[in-house]
Coordinates of C-alpha atoms in Angstrom, one line a residue:
Chain A
M1321 CA -21.8 11.4 14.4
M1322 CA -18.3 11.9 13.2
I1323 CA -17.0 10.9 9.8
V1324 CA -13.4 10.8 8.7
Q1325 CA -13.0 11.3 4.9
I1326 CA -9.7 10.6 3.2
G1327 CA -9.5 12.4 -0.1
V1328 CA -11.5 15.4 -1.3
G1329 CA -10.6 15.2 -5.0
S1330 CA -13.1 15.2 -7.8
G1331 CA -14.8 12.1 -6.5
G1332 CA -14.4 12.7 -2.8
I1333 CA -16.0 16.1 -3.0
I1334 CA -19.2 14.6 -4.4
V1335 CA -19.4 12.0 -1.7
L1336 CA -18.8 14.7 0.8
D1337 CA -21.4 17.1 -0.7
L1338 CA -24.0 14.3 -0.5
L1339 CA -23.1 13.0 3.0
M1340 CA -22.8 16.4 4.6
R1341 CA -26.5 17.0 4.0
D1342 CA -27.3 14.0 6.2
P1343 CA -28.4 15.5 9.6
R1344 CA -26.9 12.5 11.5
I1345 CA -23.5 13.7 10.5
T1346 CA -22.4 16.5 12.8
Q1347 CA -18.6 16.3 12.7
L1348 CA -16.2 15.9 9.8
V1349 CA -12.5 15.2 9.5
L1350 CA -11.1 15.9 6.0
I1351 CA -7.6 14.6 5.1
D1352 CA -6.0 15.5 1.8
P1353 CA -2.5 17.0 1.1
D1354 CA -3.2 18.4 -2.3
R1355 CA -3.8 21.9 -3.6
Y1356 CA -6.5 22.7 -6.1
E1357 CA -5.0 23.0 -9.5
A1358 CA -6.2 24.5 -12.7
H1359 CA -6.5 21.1 -14.4
N1360 CA -8.9 20.0 -11.6
V1361 CA -11.5 22.8 -12.3
H1362 CA -13.5 21.1 -15.1
R1363 CA -14.1 18.0 -12.9
H1364 CA -14.5 19.5 -9.5
L1365 CA -17.2 21.4 -7.6
F1366 CA -14.9 24.2 -6.5
P1367 CA -14.7 27.3 -8.7
A1368 CA -11.7 28.5 -10.6
D1369 CA -10.9 31.2 -8.1
G1370 CA -10.0 28.4 -5.6
V1371 CA -6.9 27.4 -7.7
G1372 CA -3.8 27.3 -5.5
R1373 CA -5.6 26.7 -2.2
L1374 CA -5.7 23.6 -0.2
K1375 CA -8.5 21.2 -1.1
V1376 CA -9.4 20.5 2.5
D1377 CA -9.9 24.2 3.1
L1378 CA -12.1 24.6 0.1
A1379 CA -14.0 21.5 1.1
A1380 CA -14.6 22.8 4.6
E1381 CA -15.8 26.1 3.2
W1382 CA -18.1 24.2 0.8
V1383 CA -19.7 22.3 3.7
K1384 CA -20.1 25.3 5.9
R1385 CA -22.2 27.0 3.2
F1386 CA -24.9 24.4 3.7
R1387 CA -24.2 23.2 7.3
P1388 CA -22.7 26.2 9.1
E1389 CA -23.1 24.3 12.4
M1390 CA -20.9 21.4 11.2
T1391 CA -17.7 20.9 13.2
I1392 CA -14.9 20.4 10.7
Q1393 CA -11.3 19.5 11.2
T1394 CA -9.0 19.7 8.2
L1395 CA -5.7 17.9 7.9
P1396 CA -3.7 18.9 4.8
V1397 CA -1.5 15.9 5.1
D1398 CA -0.9 12.6 3.3
V1399 CA -2.8 9.9 5.1
M1400 CA 0.5 7.9 5.2
A1401 CA 2.7 10.7 6.5
A1402 CA 4.7 9.4 9.4
D1403 CA 4.4 12.5 11.6
A1404 CA 0.6 12.6 11.2
Q1405 CA -0.1 9.0 12.2
A1406 CA -0.7 9.6 15.9
T1407 CA -3.3 12.4 15.1
I1408 CA -5.0 10.4 12.4
N1409 CA -5.2 7.3 14.6
D1410 CA -6.8 9.4 17.4
L1411 CA -9.4 10.8 15.0
I1412 CA -10.3 7.5 13.5
A1413 CA -10.7 6.0 17.0
E1414 CA -13.3 8.7 17.6
C1415 CA -15.2 8.5 14.4
A1416 CA -18.2 6.4 13.5
F1417 CA -17.4 5.8 9.8
G1418 CA -14.7 6.3 7.3
I1419 CA -14.9 7.4 3.7
G1420 CA -12.0 6.4 1.3
A1421 CA -11.6 8.5 -1.8
V1422 CA -8.0 7.7 -2.6
D1423 CA -6.5 6.5 -5.8
T1424 CA -3.3 4.6 -5.1
E1425 CA -3.2 1.0 -4.0
V1426 CA -0.8 1.9 -1.2
A1427 CA -3.1 4.5 0.2
K1428 CA -6.1 2.1 0.0
F1429 CA -4.2 -0.6 2.0
H1430 CA -3.1 2.0 4.5
V1431 CA -6.6 3.4 5.1
D1432 CA -7.9 -0.2 5.4
A1433 CA -5.2 -0.9 8.1
L1434 CA -6.2 2.2 10.0
M1435 CA -9.9 1.4 9.9
R1436 CA -9.4 -2.2 10.9
R1437 CA -7.2 -1.2 13.7
H1438 CA -10.0 0.8 15.2
Q1439 CA -12.8 -1.5 14.0
R1440 CA -14.5 1.1 12.0
P1441 CA -16.6 0.5 8.9
W1442 CA -15.7 2.4 5.8
T1443 CA -16.5 2.6 2.1
L1444 CA -14.2 3.1 -0.9
G1445 CA -15.1 4.4 -4.3
E1446 CA -13.1 3.9 -7.4
V1447 CA -13.6 5.1 -10.9
L1448 CA -12.1 3.1 -13.8
S1449 CA -9.9 4.7 -16.3
G1450 CA -11.9 6.5 -19.0
G1451 CA -14.9 6.5 -16.7
I1452 CA -16.2 3.3 -18.2
G1453 CA -17.4 2.2 -14.8
G1454 CA -16.5 2.1 -11.2
W1455 CA -16.5 0.2 -8.0
V1456 CA -17.9 0.8 -4.5
H1457 CA -16.5 -1.4 -1.7
A1458 CA -17.9 -1.6 1.8
F1459 CA -15.8 -2.8 4.6
T1460 CA -17.2 -3.8 8.0
P1461 CA -15.4 -4.9 11.2
G1462 CA -14.7 -8.6 11.0
G1463 CA -15.4 -8.8 7.3
A1464 CA -13.1 -8.9 4.3
C1465 CA -10.2 -6.4 4.4
Y1466 CA -8.9 -4.6 1.3
G1467 CA -6.3 -7.3 0.9
C1468 CA -9.0 -10.0 0.8
V1469 CA -10.9 -7.9 -1.8
A1470 CA -7.8 -7.2 -3.9
S1471 CA -6.8 -10.8 -3.8
H1472 CA -10.3 -12.0 -4.8
L1473 CA -10.5 -9.5 -7.6
R1474 CA -7.0 -10.4 -8.7
R1475 CA -5.7 -6.8 -8.7
S1476 CA -2.2 -6.0 -9.7
V1477 CA -0.2 -3.1 -8.4
T1478 CA 1.6 -0.9 -10.9
L1479 CA 5.1 0.0 -9.6
D1480 CA 6.2 3.6 -9.9
H1481 CA 9.3 2.5 -11.7
D1482 CA 7.5 -0.2 -13.6
R1483 CA 8.5 0.1 -17.2
P1484 CA 7.9 -2.1 -20.2
P1485 CA 10.5 -4.8 -19.9
A1486 CA 13.4 -4.5 -22.3
N1487 CA 12.9 -6.9 -25.1
Y1488 CA 16.1 -7.2 -27.2
A1489 CA 14.3 -9.3 -29.8
D1490 CA 11.8 -6.6 -30.5
A1491 CA 12.2 -3.1 -29.0
N1492 CA 8.7 -2.1 -30.0
A1493 CA 7.0 -5.1 -28.4
T1494 CA 5.5 -3.3 -25.4
V1495 CA 3.8 0.0 -25.2
T1496 CA 3.3 2.0 -22.0
E1497 CA -0.3 1.9 -20.9
T1498 CA -2.2 5.2 -21.4
R1499 CA -4.6 6.4 -18.7
I1500 CA -7.7 8.3 -19.8
P1501 CA -9.3 10.7 -17.3
A1502 CA -12.9 9.9 -16.4
S1503 CA -15.6 12.4 -17.1
R1504 CA -17.3 14.5 -14.4
S1505 CA -20.6 12.5 -15.0
A1506 CA -18.9 9.1 -14.5
I1507 CA -17.2 10.3 -11.3
S1508 CA -20.5 11.7 -10.1
V1509 CA -22.3 8.4 -10.6
I1510 CA -19.8 6.3 -8.7
A1511 CA -19.4 8.9 -6.0
S1512 CA -23.1 9.1 -5.5
L1513 CA -23.3 5.4 -5.3
Q1514 CA -20.6 5.4 -2.6
A1515 CA -22.6 8.1 -0.7
T1516 CA -25.8 6.1 -1.0
C1517 CA -24.2 2.9 0.2
T1518 CA -22.6 4.8 3.1
Q1519 CA -26.0 6.1 4.2
E1520 CA -27.5 2.7 4.1
L1521 CA -24.7 1.3 6.2
L1522 CA -25.1 4.2 8.7
S1523 CA -28.7 3.2 9.0
G1524 CA -27.6 -0.3 9.9
K1525 CA -28.9 -1.9 6.7
D1526 CA -27.3 -4.8 4.9
I1527 CA -26.4 -3.5 1.4
G1528 CA -25.9 -7.1 0.2
F1529 CA -22.4 -6.9 -1.2
T1530 CA -18.8 -6.3 -0.3
S1531 CA -18.0 -4.9 -3.7
L1532 CA -20.2 -3.5 -6.4
L1533 CA -19.0 -3.0 -10.0
L1534 CA -21.1 -0.7 -12.1
P1535 CA -20.3 -0.5 -15.8
L1536 CA -21.3 2.9 -17.2
T1537 CA -20.7 2.0 -20.9
K1538 CA -20.5 -1.0 -23.1
V1539 CA -16.9 -1.8 -23.9
D1540 CA -15.9 -4.7 -26.2
G1541 CA -14.1 -7.3 -24.3
I1542 CA -14.8 -5.8 -20.9
F1543 CA -18.4 -4.9 -20.4
T1544 CA -21.1 -6.5 -22.5
E1545 CA -23.8 -4.2 -21.1
S1546 CA -23.8 -0.8 -19.6
L1547 CA -25.5 0.0 -16.2
R1548 CA -25.7 -3.7 -15.3
P1549 CA -24.3 -4.0 -11.7
Y1550 CA -22.2 -6.9 -10.6
R1551 CA -22.3 -7.6 -6.9
F1552 CA -19.6 -9.5 -5.1
Q1553 CA -20.0 -10.9 -1.6
I1554 CA -16.3 -11.5 -0.7
P1555 CA -15.7 -13.3 2.5
R1556 CA -12.8 -12.6 4.8
S1557 CA -10.0 -15.0 3.9
P1558 CA -8.6 -16.9 6.8
E1559 CA -5.3 -17.2 5.0
C1560 CA -5.1 -13.5 4.2
F1561 CA -1.7 -12.2 5.3
V1562 CA -3.1 -8.7 5.5
C1563 CA -5.9 -9.2 8.0
G1564 CA -5.5 -12.9 8.8
A1565 CA -5.1 -14.9 12.0
N1566 CA -1.4 -14.2 12.4
Q1567 CA -2.1 -11.2 14.6
E1568 CA 0.9 -10.9 16.8
T1569 CA 0.0 -9.5 20.1
L1570 CA 3.3 -7.9 20.8
S1571 CA 3.6 -4.2 20.3
G1572 CA 6.1 -1.3 20.9
G1573 CA 9.4 -2.3 22.3
E1574 CA 8.6 -6.0 22.6
L1575 CA 7.7 -6.1 18.9
D1576 CA 11.0 -4.4 18.1
A1577 CA 13.0 -6.8 20.3
A1578 CA 11.3 -9.9 18.8
L1579 CA 12.0 -8.6 15.3
D1580 CA 15.6 -7.9 16.1
Q1581 CA 16.1 -11.4 17.4
A1582 CA 14.5 -12.9 14.3
L1583 CA 16.7 -10.8 12.0
A1584 CA 19.8 -11.7 14.0
R1585 CA 19.1 -15.4 13.4
L1586 CA 18.7 -14.8 9.6
A1587 CA 21.7 -12.6 9.3
H1588 CA 23.9 -15.5 10.0
E1589 CA 22.3 -18.2 7.9
Chain B
M650 CA 6.6 5.1 5.8
G651 CA 8.7 2.0 5.7
L652 CA 8.3 -1.7 6.7
F653 CA 10.2 -1.0 9.9
D654 CA 8.3 2.2 10.7
T655 CA 4.9 0.8 11.3
E656 CA 3.5 -1.8 13.6
V657 CA 1.6 -3.3 10.6
G658 CA 4.9 -3.6 8.7
K659 CA 6.8 -5.1 11.7
R660 CA 4.1 -7.6 12.4
R661 CA 4.0 -8.6 8.8
L662 CA 7.7 -9.3 9.0
L663 CA 7.6 -11.1 12.3
T664 CA 4.6 -13.3 11.7
V665 CA 4.7 -13.9 8.0
E666 CA 7.9 -13.1 6.1
L667 CA 10.6 -14.1 8.5
P668 CA 8.9 -17.4 9.5
A669 CA 8.5 -18.1 5.7
I670 CA 12.2 -17.5 5.2
E671 CA 13.2 -19.7 8.1
K672 CA 11.0 -22.5 6.8
Y673 CA 12.6 -22.1 3.3
N674 CA 16.0 -22.4 4.9
E675 CA 15.2 -25.6 6.9
G676 CA 17.2 -28.5 5.6
R677 CA 18.8 -26.5 2.9
S678 CA 22.6 -26.6 2.4
S679 CA 24.2 -23.4 3.7
Q680 CA 25.2 -22.2 0.3
F681 CA 21.5 -21.9 -0.7
R682 CA 20.0 -20.5 2.5
V683 CA 18.6 -17.0 2.5
Q684 CA 20.3 -14.4 4.6
A685 CA 18.2 -11.4 5.6
K686 CA 19.4 -8.0 6.8
K687 CA 17.8 -4.7 7.6
V688 CA 19.3 -2.0 5.4
R689 CA 18.0 1.4 6.3
N690 CA 14.2 0.8 6.1
S691 CA 14.3 -2.1 3.7
L692 CA 14.8 -5.8 4.3
V693 CA 17.4 -7.2 1.9
L694 CA 17.7 -10.9 1.2
T695 CA 20.8 -12.4 -0.3
Y696 CA 20.8 -16.0 -1.6
H697 CA 21.9 -18.3 -4.3
L698 CA 19.7 -20.3 -6.8
K699 CA 20.7 -23.1 -9.1
P700 CA 17.8 -23.8 -11.6
C701 CA 19.7 -26.2 -13.8
H702 CA 23.4 -25.9 -14.6
N703 CA 24.7 -22.8 -13.0
T704 CA 24.5 -21.1 -9.6
Y705 CA 23.5 -17.5 -9.4
Q706 CA 23.7 -15.0 -6.6
L707 CA 20.6 -12.8 -6.1
E708 CA 19.4 -10.0 -3.9
T709 CA 15.7 -9.4 -3.2
R710 CA 14.7 -6.2 -1.5
L711 CA 11.5 -5.5 0.4
E712 CA 11.0 -1.8 0.1
A713 CA 9.0 0.7 2.1
N714 CA 5.6 -0.1 0.6
Y715 CA 6.0 -3.9 0.7
P716 CA 3.8 -6.0 0.6
I717 CA 1.6 -3.8 -1.5
I718 CA 4.5 -3.3 -3.9
P719 CA 6.1 -6.6 -4.7
P720 CA 9.7 -7.4 -3.8
I721 CA 12.4 -6.2 -6.2
T722 CA 15.0 -8.8 -7.2
V723 CA 18.3 -8.1 -8.7
I724 CA 20.8 -10.7 -10.1
K725 CA 24.3 -10.1 -8.8
T726 CA 26.0 -12.7 -11.0
P727 CA 26.9 -11.3 -14.3
I728 CA 24.6 -12.7 -17.1
K729 CA 24.1 -12.0 -20.8
L730 CA 21.7 -9.2 -21.8
C731 CA 18.4 -11.0 -22.3
P732 CA 14.7 -10.4 -22.5
H733 CA 12.9 -9.6 -19.2
L734 CA 15.9 -8.1 -17.6
L735 CA 15.3 -4.5 -16.5
E736 CA 17.8 -1.8 -15.7
G737 CA 20.2 -2.5 -12.9
Q738 CA 20.0 -6.2 -13.5
T739 CA 16.5 -6.3 -12.1
L740 CA 14.4 -9.3 -13.0
C741 CA 11.0 -8.7 -14.5
L742 CA 9.1 -11.2 -12.5
W743 CA 5.5 -10.1 -12.5
R744 CA 4.6 -10.2 -16.2
Q745 CA 6.2 -13.4 -17.3
S746 CA 3.5 -16.0 -17.2
S747 CA 0.8 -17.0 -19.6
T748 CA -1.8 -16.8 -16.9
R749 CA -2.6 -13.8 -14.8
E750 CA -2.9 -16.1 -11.8
A751 CA 0.8 -17.0 -11.9
S752 CA 2.1 -13.6 -13.0
R753 CA 0.6 -11.2 -10.5
W754 CA 1.8 -10.3 -7.0
D755 CA -0.8 -10.8 -4.3
A756 CA -0.1 -9.0 -1.0
A757 CA -2.7 -11.1 0.8
K758 CA -1.5 -14.5 -0.4
F759 CA 2.2 -14.4 -1.1
T760 CA 5.3 -14.0 1.0
V761 CA 8.8 -13.1 -0.2
V762 CA 9.5 -16.8 -0.7
F763 CA 7.1 -16.6 -3.6
A764 CA 9.4 -14.0 -5.1
I765 CA 12.4 -16.3 -4.6
Q766 CA 10.5 -19.1 -6.4
A767 CA 9.6 -16.6 -9.2
A768 CA 13.3 -15.8 -9.5
W769 CA 14.1 -19.5 -9.8
R770 CA 11.6 -19.8 -12.6
W771 CA 13.1 -16.7 -14.3
L772 CA 16.6 -18.2 -14.1
A773 CA 15.3 -21.5 -15.6
C774 CA 13.8 -19.5 -18.5
Y775 CA 17.1 -17.6 -18.9
E776 CA 19.0 -20.9 -19.2
V777 CA 16.6 -22.2 -21.8
W778 CA 16.8 -18.9 -23.7
H779 CA 20.6 -19.0 -23.4
S780 CA 20.6 -22.5 -25.1
T781 CA 17.8 -22.1 -27.6
G782 CA 17.3 -18.3 -28.2
D783 CA 13.6 -18.6 -27.1
W784 CA 12.2 -17.5 -23.9
P785 CA 10.0 -20.4 -22.9
I786 CA 7.0 -18.4 -21.8
P787 CA 5.7 -16.9 -25.0
D788 CA 3.0 -14.8 -23.4
A789 CA 5.5 -13.0 -21.1
K790 CA 5.2 -9.3 -21.6

């Protein structure tokens, strides 16, 4: 069985470490553009002497130590890189399951689109800022997409250039949000949960949720109890513009031509 | 990768955004219709809004990562410096309501027409602020 994993950062490597021990998995594709940096060391499985090397290469070597027979293909590219899309699409078409360990909303939507295109199930793990908890989401063909989930959970996207708005009445009225890195133990818990859910799904079992939120610590105003899981069964939304019924069947040149015609009409309104 | 680079982006435009704009324009006088043009890899909409007393010209841009990233709206008509106006005359549209429901962008539910409506609301607030000195959404951040 072939698995495509996008992201081998501090969370992704733990998911990978657990899943690669599953004998059902015989082929891996690892996608991550980053290099291992000194500031990654305290939260990662790779040793300090790996600093400067590509994470996918270090991850492949890690797997080979335990599963020397595993077939591994590494792609040190951004999953959204235009010139890698053909290759990535081909690999996802071949795989049985996808693992998402990415941390930007744009990347999550993109992975979701790739998996949906090829009708592949996949899981996504997310650790909350400060490691106060985390999410595991499970996406199955025909079920809710990441857009349905993000909409249901009322997620917002932070823009890269998003700054506190200027307030000329009070220049100190807004403060930029501070992000606190999660601890290795918090990352490990959520990543392990993602690996466990993945294995259940690989066995054909119903895990009973689309999204699972696990608080790891009590936080006033956010989590009243630690380690109490919240399960969400989020249905696919028929009105969802991301995965919804408006699936135009045109493609390639016909799609371009239809788009050009529609734009020509609106250019002269 | 831009809106016009991927089949997902192009389908979103063809099946969701452009029909929403065409519907918005139906029956509207020509001065207030939205014009849409492809500029490099973005879709740029130009239009006029008149919330109360004055007519303003605006430009809304759907950038490469739209719809995950919300549209960016700039006011072209010169206005006074005011709250909730970002650099480059960009309207701060996505934090200006007292409820999270009304102030967040949702890629699964909203089209660019929602951003035009949000810009209309922003202009209405601007005109109230201009008259009274108070921005009429006190929880706007």
